[in-house]
Amino acid sequence: MGRTLAAAAAVLVVALLLCYSYEARGEETDDVKESLVEFLATLAGGGDAGQATARALGWDESVDPCPGATGNGNASKWGRQVVCFNNGDRNAGKIKAIDLQSQNLNGTIDASLLCAAPALRMVNLQNNSLTGGLPAGVSACAGLTHFFVDHNRLSGSLPSSLGQSRKLAVLDVSGNSFSGELPDSFRQIPGLVRFVANDNNFQGTIPDFNLPNFLSFNVSSNNLTGPIPKNVGTFGLSSFADNAAGMCGKPLFPECPPPPTPGNDGERKSKKTRKVFMYLGYVLLGCVIAGFVVYKLCSRKRKNKLGKKARGRRVKDTFDSSSDPTTMTTTVSKSVSAYSLPASSERSPTAAARGAPSASLVVLRRSGTGSVTSTAAAAAAKDLRFEDLLKSPAELLGRGRYGSSYKVVVPGGAALAVKRVKDATVTDDEFRRRMERVARARHPAVLPPLAFYCAAQEKLVVYEYQSSGSLHRLLHGSIESSQAPLDWPARLHIATKVAEGMAFMHSAMRGDGASSYASSTSSSVETVATAGEVAIAHGTLKSSNILFTTSMEPCISEYGVIAPPFVAGVSTGGSSRSSGLRADVRAFGVLLLELLTGKATAAQGDGSELARWVTSVIQEEWTAEVFDRALLSRDGAVNEQRMVRLLQVAMRCIDAAPGEAPPTMREVAGMVNAIRDEDDRSLSAEA
């Protein structure tokens, strides 16, 4: 009897396990399949035409969309517009994402049909001709994290019930005709990190979002007014531009006026009178300040004239960057350097007493090929006097973490770029050796220094001015820019050239007495680094330091100007002097992420926030969302595989896998070149 009961219990356990296994597989029910097919038919206009569209895309309620037990992973029998959960996931056998972008759909959105799929995470309906509004029932899609309805013909107001979508992380409603106010309830969505609502007709004020928690935010080109969120984080004017008059709030707009307080007519008149007297006081104070400034300027001009007549007098070199264009003035002394030109017949009395040469401009002699510098710029640098450089009109180009950059037009009309470095961590002698070594290495993708200047508190480096701008401006320029987005071939070309230039410089500057990297383009180095010399890294590789020549070829600027700090946590094989080279490899990885995503890094950051965002998206298996939409819309799936390969290179540069040595710049250049060669072969085959 006991054996019989044991056998029955075993049969029962097996039956329960089989039932559990079938339930765990989670196959979509017939109701879900019918609802989703009807949802697509409604998007396509309904009726027979809508059903025909559903059949044409392979959506059939009689077919299981996610046969998880077949081992096909996230492939769907309903076509590539449907993505299923992987077999190992607890939602295996259910639909994870619906991607119906650019399908010429002209119907409406029925949320009740969509939300019938309980495990659905992402819905993409962008670039269609959908009409009607955004239904409030979307909030019933409890698992929805990504919702794209941008670039359709939707109208009406956004439902405040979306604020109840606790898992919603990305909402893009841009490029429609939505109106009304932005619901304040959106501030209550805990995981919302991307809200894009530009190019609509929204009115009213902007809810006080906590923007430092956002990765993307844009409400430009609407009819919004009033204060912007108190803490705008890294978002600039382009996220709020082209709205109605009256937008306010620092630091992007004027300070908002205080709210009006009730009072009688007498109090209002008294306040108005006090304001009139207050403004008159401001005017008088302004006149006094202006007169004082004029007096000081005149006094300074007289002192400068007297200073020129006094021989042997030392005047500190200054950049007056308070206005644009800027003027730089100085008096310098004679240098005994073999590379410098005489600036004056006098030496500093203090320097003469010490028997030491005073600082002056050092012009670097250049010969041969491989330089991106024009003949005019080289000739101007050869004949350049320090007084001419510092007295020439200077236009401030920008300020950065380590100094400022200026455009200087010297006598003769040549345009030069002057990098002013503050608080340099290297001595004058070390800086001199560094610049001379960098100047001897020549590569077409590296902008060479023409001259430099060393002083106790600051250092200057002179380059040829590149009028075509930087990679940062091309990728993240203002919304008023007419520059077309960079396509995939252009971005891959930039990545290849920068990788080749950095690999060559690392090989020439690594300080082991050898130079082993040879690029596919003309490059040379007169004298390689000798054994025992410290390796020279770029130090500040970023998109604003990638400039373009007149032929739009990329070139690396400011190589070696900043002594990079030791990078904590970076494995360098026991050589601390290689930490700077490893930091360059990581910075190049961040540069690849900017090229692929189209997203800018924080102004004073190292790209960690962008790397974290990319990692989180990849972990959610939404790899396609990483890429810049300008790439996907122009090149589509044709280049997506190579984009993914370049993304893998970028992530390996930033964070090598456990147990895997970080790649060198030479290895990275080889990987990028392999992707470029594959892309070239693909283009040749298409032709």
mmCIF file of N, CA and C in Angstrom, residues 104-203:
data_model
loop_
_atom_site.group_PDB
_atom_site.id
_atom_site.type_symbol
_atom_site.label_atom_id
_atom_site.label_comp_id
_atom_site.label_asym_id
_atom_site.label_seq_id
_atom_site.Cartn_x
_atom_site.Cartn_y
_atom_site.Cartn_z
ATOM 1 N N ASN A 104 4.302 53.418 -43.006
ATOM 2 C CA ASN A 104 3.217 54.116 -43.720
ATOM 3 C C ASN A 104 1.855 53.864 -43.078
ATOM 4 N N LEU A 105 1.821 53.792 -41.770
ATOM 5 C CA LEU A 105 0.569 53.585 -41.043
ATOM 6 C C LEU A 105 -0.164 54.911 -40.905
ATOM 7 N N ASN A 106 -1.481 54.924 -41.159
ATOM 8 C CA ASN A 106 -2.235 56.184 -41.146
ATOM 9 C C ASN A 106 -3.508 56.086 -40.312
ATOM 10 N N GLY A 107 -3.561 55.129 -39.397
ATOM 11 C CA GLY A 107 -4.745 54.966 -38.566
ATOM 12 C C GLY A 107 -4.581 55.611 -37.209
ATOM 13 N N THR A 108 -5.143 54.981 -36.188
ATOM 14 C CA THR A 108 -5.123 55.517 -34.826
ATOM 15 C C THR A 108 -4.548 54.484 -33.866
ATOM 16 N N ILE A 109 -4.281 54.946 -32.627
ATOM 17 C CA ILE A 109 -3.709 54.089 -31.593
ATOM 18 C C ILE A 109 -4.833 53.638 -30.661
ATOM 19 N N ASP A 110 -5.014 52.332 -30.521
ATOM 20 C CA ASP A 110 -5.999 51.767 -29.592
ATOM 21 C C ASP A 110 -5.231 51.142 -28.434
ATOM 22 N N ALA A 111 -5.201 51.852 -27.291
ATOM 23 C CA ALA A 111 -4.398 51.396 -26.162
ATOM 24 C C ALA A 111 -4.950 50.122 -25.546
ATOM 25 N N SER A 112 -6.272 49.934 -25.569
ATOM 26 C CA SER A 112 -6.845 48.735 -24.956
ATOM 27 C C SER A 112 -6.375 47.475 -25.658
ATOM 28 N N LEU A 113 -6.187 47.545 -26.970
ATOM 29 C CA LEU A 113 -5.678 46.398 -27.716
ATOM 30 C C LEU A 113 -4.194 46.185 -27.452
ATOM 31 N N LEU A 114 -3.450 47.289 -27.349
ATOM 32 C CA LEU A 114 -2.005 47.188 -27.141
ATOM 33 C C LEU A 114 -1.685 46.597 -25.777
ATOM 34 N N CYS A 115 -2.375 47.070 -24.743
ATOM 35 C CA CYS A 115 -2.044 46.669 -23.376
ATOM 36 C C CYS A 115 -2.524 45.256 -23.048
ATOM 37 N N ALA A 116 -3.135 44.567 -24.012
ATOM 38 C CA ALA A 116 -3.514 43.177 -23.773
ATOM 39 C C ALA A 116 -2.287 42.288 -23.612
ATOM 40 N N ALA A 117 -1.118 42.741 -24.112
ATOM 41 C CA ALA A 117 0.135 41.984 -23.963
ATOM 42 C C ALA A 117 0.808 42.426 -22.668
ATOM 43 N N PRO A 118 0.731 41.649 -21.578
ATOM 44 C CA PRO A 118 1.178 42.130 -20.259
ATOM 45 C C PRO A 118 2.686 42.293 -20.138
ATOM 46 N N ALA A 119 3.469 41.545 -20.922
ATOM 47 C CA ALA A 119 4.928 41.592 -20.776
ATOM 48 C C ALA A 119 5.578 42.600 -21.711
ATOM 49 N N LEU A 120 4.812 43.313 -22.510
ATOM 50 C CA LEU A 120 5.356 44.223 -23.520
ATOM 51 C C LEU A 120 6.193 45.319 -22.863
ATOM 52 N N ARG A 121 7.412 45.547 -23.394
ATOM 53 C CA ARG A 121 8.327 46.545 -22.834
ATOM 54 C C ARG A 121 8.504 47.763 -23.748
ATOM 55 N N MET A 122 8.603 47.579 -25.046
ATOM 56 C CA MET A 122 8.911 48.692 -25.942
ATOM 57 C C MET A 122 7.950 48.706 -27.114
ATOM 58 N N VAL A 123 7.456 49.917 -27.472
ATOM 59 C CA VAL A 123 6.601 50.116 -28.641
ATOM 60 C C VAL A 123 7.161 51.296 -29.426
ATOM 61 N N ASN A 124 7.466 51.090 -30.692
ATOM 62 C CA ASN A 124 8.034 52.135 -31.545
ATOM 63 C C ASN A 124 7.114 52.336 -32.747
ATOM 64 N N LEU A 125 6.443 53.515 -32.801
ATOM 65 C CA LEU A 125 5.521 53.841 -33.888
ATOM 66 C C LEU A 125 5.981 55.086 -34.638
ATOM 67 N N GLN A 126 7.232 55.461 -34.544
ATOM 68 C CA GLN A 126 7.717 56.710 -35.108
ATOM 69 C C GLN A 126 7.721 56.676 -36.643
ATOM 70 N N ASN A 127 7.743 57.888 -37.217
ATOM 71 C CA ASN A 127 7.863 58.080 -38.665
ATOM 72 C C ASN A 127 6.736 57.394 -39.432
ATOM 73 N N ASN A 128 5.481 57.615 -39.007
ATOM 74 C CA ASN A 128 4.298 57.165 -39.724
ATOM 75 C C ASN A 128 3.377 58.365 -39.925
ATOM 76 N N SER A 129 2.113 58.113 -40.217
ATOM 77 C CA SER A 129 1.141 59.208 -40.396
ATOM 78 C C SER A 129 -0.073 58.989 -39.501
ATOM 79 N N LEU A 130 0.169 58.532 -38.279
ATOM 80 C CA LEU A 130 -0.908 58.253 -37.349
ATOM 81 C C LEU A 130 -1.637 59.534 -36.965
ATOM 82 N N THR A 131 -2.947 59.439 -36.794
ATOM 83 C CA THR A 131 -3.766 60.590 -36.441
ATOM 84 C C THR A 131 -4.459 60.336 -35.106
ATOM 85 N N GLY A 132 -5.287 61.307 -34.703
ATOM 86 C CA GLY A 132 -5.966 61.178 -33.423
ATOM 87 C C GLY A 132 -5.064 61.611 -32.291
ATOM 88 N N GLY A 133 -5.380 61.157 -31.087
ATOM 89 C CA GLY A 133 -4.598 61.537 -29.927
ATOM 90 C C GLY A 133 -3.877 60.362 -29.313
ATOM 91 N N LEU A 134 -3.195 60.653 -28.209
ATOM 92 C CA LEU A 134 -2.515 59.619 -27.451
ATOM 93 C C LEU A 134 -3.488 59.162 -26.361
ATOM 94 N N PRO A 135 -4.014 57.946 -26.446
ATOM 95 C CA PRO A 135 -5.072 57.524 -25.518
ATOM 96 C C PRO A 135 -4.575 57.404 -24.080
ATOM 97 N N ALA A 136 -5.462 57.743 -23.136
ATOM 98 C CA ALA A 136 -5.104 57.657 -21.721
ATOM 99 C C ALA A 136 -4.861 56.224 -21.293
ATOM 100 N N GLY A 137 -5.423 55.257 -22.020
ATOM 101 C CA GLY A 137 -5.273 53.865 -21.638
ATOM 102 C C GLY A 137 -3.877 53.319 -21.763
ATOM 103 N N VAL A 138 -2.946 54.082 -22.344
ATOM 104 C CA VAL A 138 -1.567 53.605 -22.448
ATOM 105 C C VAL A 138 -0.993 53.337 -21.062
ATOM 106 N N SER A 139 -1.467 54.066 -20.064
ATOM 107 C CA SER A 139 -0.951 53.872 -18.703
ATOM 108 C C SER A 139 -1.263 52.478 -18.175
ATOM 109 N N ALA A 140 -2.223 51.763 -18.800
ATOM 110 C CA ALA A 140 -2.551 50.399 -18.365
ATOM 111 C C ALA A 140 -1.513 49.391 -18.825
ATOM 112 N N CYS A 141 -0.609 49.770 -19.727
ATOM 113 C CA CYS A 141 0.487 48.876 -20.146
ATOM 114 C C CYS A 141 1.532 48.888 -19.032
ATOM 115 N N ALA A 142 1.326 48.041 -18.037
ATOM 116 C CA ALA A 142 2.093 48.126 -16.792
ATOM 117 C C ALA A 142 3.583 47.906 -16.993
ATOM 118 N N GLY A 143 3.981 47.103 -17.973
ATOM 119 C CA GLY A 143 5.398 46.805 -18.156
ATOM 120 C C GLY A 143 6.104 47.708 -19.141
ATOM 121 N N LEU A 144 5.402 48.670 -19.733
ATOM 122 C CA LEU A 144 5.973 49.496 -20.804
ATOM 123 C C LEU A 144 7.084 50.391 -20.261
ATOM 124 N N THR A 145 8.282 50.324 -20.905
ATOM 125 C CA THR A 145 9.422 51.159 -20.515
ATOM 126 C C THR A 145 9.816 52.154 -21.595
ATOM 127 N N HIS A 146 9.598 51.851 -22.867
ATOM 128 C CA HIS A 146 10.004 52.715 -23.979
ATOM 129 C C HIS A 146 8.798 52.895 -24.911
ATOM 130 N N PHE A 147 8.422 54.161 -25.186
ATOM 131 C CA PHE A 147 7.260 54.442 -26.023
ATOM 132 C C PHE A 147 7.621 55.575 -26.981
ATOM 133 N N PHE A 148 7.675 55.265 -28.293
ATOM 134 C CA PHE A 148 8.053 56.238 -29.313
ATOM 135 C C PHE A 148 6.865 56.455 -30.256
ATOM 136 N N VAL A 149 6.348 57.692 -30.302
ATOM 137 C CA VAL A 149 5.278 58.046 -31.249
ATOM 138 C C VAL A 149 5.662 59.302 -32.022
ATOM 139 N N ASP A 150 6.940 59.622 -32.066
ATOM 140 C CA ASP A 150 7.395 60.862 -32.680
ATOM 141 C C ASP A 150 7.231 60.835 -34.193
ATOM 142 N N HIS A 151 7.122 62.039 -34.772
ATOM 143 C CA HIS A 151 7.031 62.256 -36.213
ATOM 144 C C HIS A 151 5.831 61.522 -36.826
ATOM 145 N N ASN A 152 4.662 61.831 -36.260
ATOM 146 C CA ASN A 152 3.376 61.400 -36.793
ATOM 147 C C ASN A 152 2.499 62.635 -36.947
ATOM 148 N N ARG A 153 1.172 62.454 -36.991
ATOM 149 C CA ARG A 153 0.233 63.572 -37.101
ATOM 150 C C ARG A 153 -0.722 63.580 -35.919
ATOM 151 N N LEU A 154 -0.232 63.170 -34.778
ATOM 152 C CA LEU A 154 -1.056 63.099 -33.571
ATOM 153 C C LEU A 154 -1.336 64.500 -33.036
ATOM 154 N N SER A 155 -2.459 64.643 -32.365
ATOM 155 C CA SER A 155 -2.867 65.951 -31.851
ATOM 156 C C SER A 155 -3.544 65.763 -30.497
ATOM 157 N N GLY A 156 -4.088 66.860 -29.981
ATOM 158 C CA GLY A 156 -4.723 66.811 -28.668
ATOM 159 C C GLY A 156 -3.702 66.986 -27.564
ATOM 160 N N SER A 157 -4.114 66.751 -26.333
ATOM 161 C CA SER A 157 -3.226 66.916 -25.192
ATOM 162 C C SER A 157 -2.703 65.566 -24.722
ATOM 163 N N LEU A 158 -1.589 65.611 -24.003
ATOM 164 C CA LEU A 158 -1.035 64.391 -23.439
ATOM 165 C C LEU A 158 -1.838 63.998 -22.204
ATOM 166 N N PRO A 159 -2.213 62.736 -22.060
ATOM 167 C CA PRO A 159 -3.011 62.328 -20.897
ATOM 168 C C PRO A 159 -2.178 62.365 -19.613
ATOM 169 N N SER A 160 -2.744 62.981 -18.582
ATOM 170 C CA SER A 160 -2.030 63.039 -17.305
ATOM 171 C C SER A 160 -1.897 61.665 -16.668
ATOM 172 N N SER A 161 -2.729 60.705 -17.113
ATOM 173 C CA SER A 161 -2.655 59.357 -16.544
ATOM 174 C C SER A 161 -1.329 58.671 -16.830
ATOM 175 N N LEU A 162 -0.560 59.183 -17.813
ATOM 176 C CA LEU A 162 0.753 58.598 -18.079
ATOM 177 C C LEU A 162 1.675 58.721 -16.873
ATOM 178 N N GLY A 163 1.371 59.666 -15.997
ATOM 179 C CA GLY A 163 2.162 59.799 -14.779
ATOM 180 C C GLY A 163 2.063 58.583 -13.877
ATOM 181 N N GLN A 164 1.080 57.710 -14.124
ATOM 182 C CA GLN A 164 0.931 56.488 -13.336
ATOM 183 C C GLN A 164 1.773 55.341 -13.888
ATOM 184 N N SER A 165 2.442 55.549 -15.019
ATOM 185 C CA SER A 165 3.274 54.501 -15.630
ATOM 186 C C SER A 165 4.589 54.429 -14.870
ATOM 187 N N ARG A 166 4.645 53.590 -13.879
ATOM 188 C CA ARG A 166 5.779 53.581 -12.959
ATOM 189 C C ARG A 166 7.070 53.092 -13.599
ATOM 190 N N LYS A 167 6.988 52.305 -14.681
ATOM 191 C CA LYS A 167 8.194 51.755 -15.306
ATOM 192 C C LYS A 167 8.628 52.530 -16.539
ATOM 193 N N LEU A 168 7.871 53.533 -16.944
ATOM 194 C CA LEU A 168 8.189 54.265 -18.171
ATOM 195 C C LEU A 168 9.519 54.999 -18.013
ATOM 196 N N ALA A 169 10.465 54.732 -18.938
ATOM 197 C CA ALA A 169 11.786 55.366 -18.896
ATOM 198 C C ALA A 169 11.998 56.311 -20.066
ATOM 199 N N VAL A 170 11.411 56.028 -21.224
ATOM 200 C CA VAL A 170 11.623 56.837 -22.421
ATOM 201 C C VAL A 170 10.272 57.151 -23.043
ATOM 202 N N LEU A 171 10.011 58.448 -23.286
ATOM 203 C CA LEU A 171 8.781 58.892 -23.946
ATOM 204 C C LEU A 171 9.156 59.943 -24.979
ATOM 205 N N ASP A 172 8.904 59.656 -26.244
ATOM 206 C CA ASP A 172 9.237 60.579 -27.335
ATOM 207 C C ASP A 172 7.967 60.889 -28.113
ATOM 208 N N VAL A 173 7.487 62.155 -28.018
ATOM 209 C CA VAL A 173 6.280 62.598 -28.719
ATOM 210 C C VAL A 173 6.595 63.741 -29.670
ATOM 211 N N SER A 174 7.866 63.932 -30.023
ATOM 212 C CA SER A 174 8.287 65.069 -30.836
ATOM 213 C C SER A 174 7.731 64.976 -32.253
ATOM 214 N N GLY A 175 7.700 66.142 -32.940
ATOM 215 C CA GLY A 175 7.316 66.172 -34.343
ATOM 216 C C GLY A 175 5.870 65.833 -34.589
ATOM 217 N N ASN A 176 4.953 66.213 -33.686
ATOM 218 C CA ASN A 176 3.518 66.006 -33.867
ATOM 219 C C ASN A 176 2.806 67.343 -33.754
ATOM 220 N N SER A 177 1.498 67.323 -33.485
ATOM 221 C CA SER A 177 0.720 68.561 -33.310
ATOM 222 C C SER A 177 0.031 68.573 -31.955
ATOM 223 N N PHE A 178 0.687 67.996 -30.942
ATOM 224 C CA PHE A 178 0.117 68.001 -29.602
ATOM 225 C C PHE A 178 0.012 69.434 -29.086
ATOM 226 N N SER A 179 -0.996 69.686 -28.260
ATOM 227 C CA SER A 179 -1.211 71.015 -27.684
ATOM 228 C C SER A 179 -1.560 70.855 -26.211
ATOM 229 N N GLY A 180 -2.016 71.940 -25.594
ATOM 230 C CA GLY A 180 -2.323 71.891 -24.172
ATOM 231 C C GLY A 180 -1.061 71.979 -23.336
ATOM 232 N N GLU A 181 -1.208 71.739 -22.047
ATOM 233 C CA GLU A 181 -0.083 71.842 -21.125
ATOM 234 C C GLU A 181 0.596 70.487 -20.945
ATOM 235 N N LEU A 182 1.892 70.544 -20.622
ATOM 236 C CA LEU A 182 2.618 69.324 -20.262
ATOM 237 C C LEU A 182 2.144 68.881 -18.887
ATOM 238 N N PRO A 183 1.635 67.669 -18.758
ATOM 239 C CA PRO A 183 1.079 67.239 -17.464
ATOM 240 C C PRO A 183 2.110 67.291 -16.344
ATOM 241 N N ASP A 184 1.704 67.895 -15.214
ATOM 242 C CA ASP A 184 2.603 67.960 -14.062
ATOM 243 C C ASP A 184 2.847 66.582 -13.467
ATOM 244 N N SER A 185 1.930 65.650 -13.747
ATOM 245 C CA SER A 185 2.077 64.292 -13.198
ATOM 246 C C SER A 185 3.303 63.568 -13.764
ATOM 247 N N PHE A 186 3.851 64.042 -14.891
ATOM 248 C CA PHE A 186 5.038 63.405 -15.459
ATOM 249 C C PHE A 186 6.217 63.460 -14.492
ATOM 250 N N ARG A 187 6.220 64.465 -13.598
ATOM 251 C CA ARG A 187 7.318 64.564 -12.619
ATOM 252 C C ARG A 187 7.318 63.386 -11.654
ATOM 253 N N GLN A 188 6.173 62.690 -11.568
ATOM 254 C CA GLN A 188 6.041 61.610 -10.599
ATOM 255 C C GLN A 188 6.492 60.261 -11.155
ATOM 256 N N ILE A 189 6.863 60.206 -12.436
ATOM 257 C CA ILE A 189 7.334 58.946 -13.019
ATOM 258 C C ILE A 189 8.759 58.709 -12.524
ATOM 259 N N PRO A 190 8.980 57.725 -11.677
ATOM 260 C CA PRO A 190 10.291 57.612 -11.002
ATOM 261 C C PRO A 190 11.442 57.297 -11.934
ATOM 262 N N GLY A 191 11.186 56.510 -12.998
ATOM 263 C CA GLY A 191 12.304 56.072 -13.836
ATOM 264 C C GLY A 191 12.459 56.837 -15.131
ATOM 265 N N LEU A 192 11.709 57.923 -15.333
ATOM 266 C CA LEU A 192 11.766 58.660 -16.596
ATOM 267 C C LEU A 192 13.122 59.341 -16.743
ATOM 268 N N VAL A 193 13.871 58.966 -17.806
ATOM 269 C CA VAL A 193 15.198 59.532 -18.048
ATOM 270 C C VAL A 193 15.293 60.183 -19.420
ATOM 271 N N ARG A 194 14.251 60.037 -20.240
ATOM 272 C CA ARG A 194 14.298 60.648 -21.561
ATOM 273 C C ARG A 194 12.895 61.121 -21.931
ATOM 274 N N PHE A 195 12.729 62.442 -22.085
ATOM 275 C CA PHE A 195 11.449 63.021 -22.466
ATOM 276 C C PHE A 195 11.712 64.014 -23.595
ATOM 277 N N VAL A 196 11.216 63.690 -24.790
ATOM 278 C CA VAL A 196 11.461 64.510 -25.979
ATOM 279 C C VAL A 196 10.100 64.950 -26.517
ATOM 280 N N ALA A 197 9.840 66.257 -26.494
ATOM 281 C CA ALA A 197 8.531 66.785 -26.896
ATOM 282 C C ALA A 197 8.665 68.013 -27.774
ATOM 283 N N ASN A 198 9.805 68.172 -28.453
ATOM 284 C CA ASN A 198 10.018 69.345 -29.287
ATOM 285 C C ASN A 198 9.142 69.311 -30.539
ATOM 286 N N ASP A 199 8.992 70.471 -31.176
ATOM 287 C CA ASP A 199 8.253 70.610 -32.437
ATOM 288 C C ASP A 199 6.798 70.158 -32.291
ATOM 289 N N ASN A 200 6.098 70.743 -31.304
ATOM 290 C CA ASN A 200 4.666 70.550 -31.105
ATOM 291 C C ASN A 200 4.045 71.916 -30.843
ATOM 292 N N ASN A 201 2.855 71.953 -30.236
ATOM 293 C CA ASN A 201 2.168 73.219 -29.939
ATOM 294 C C ASN A 201 1.804 73.310 -28.460
ATOM 295 N N PHE A 202 2.647 72.786 -27.586
ATOM 296 C CA PHE A 202 2.355 72.820 -26.158
ATOM 297 C C PHE A 202 2.357 74.255 -25.637
ATOM 298 N N GLN A 203 1.433 74.529 -24.718
ATOM 299 C CA GLN A 203 1.373 75.844 -24.081
ATOM 300 C C GLN A 203 1.609 75.682 -22.580
#
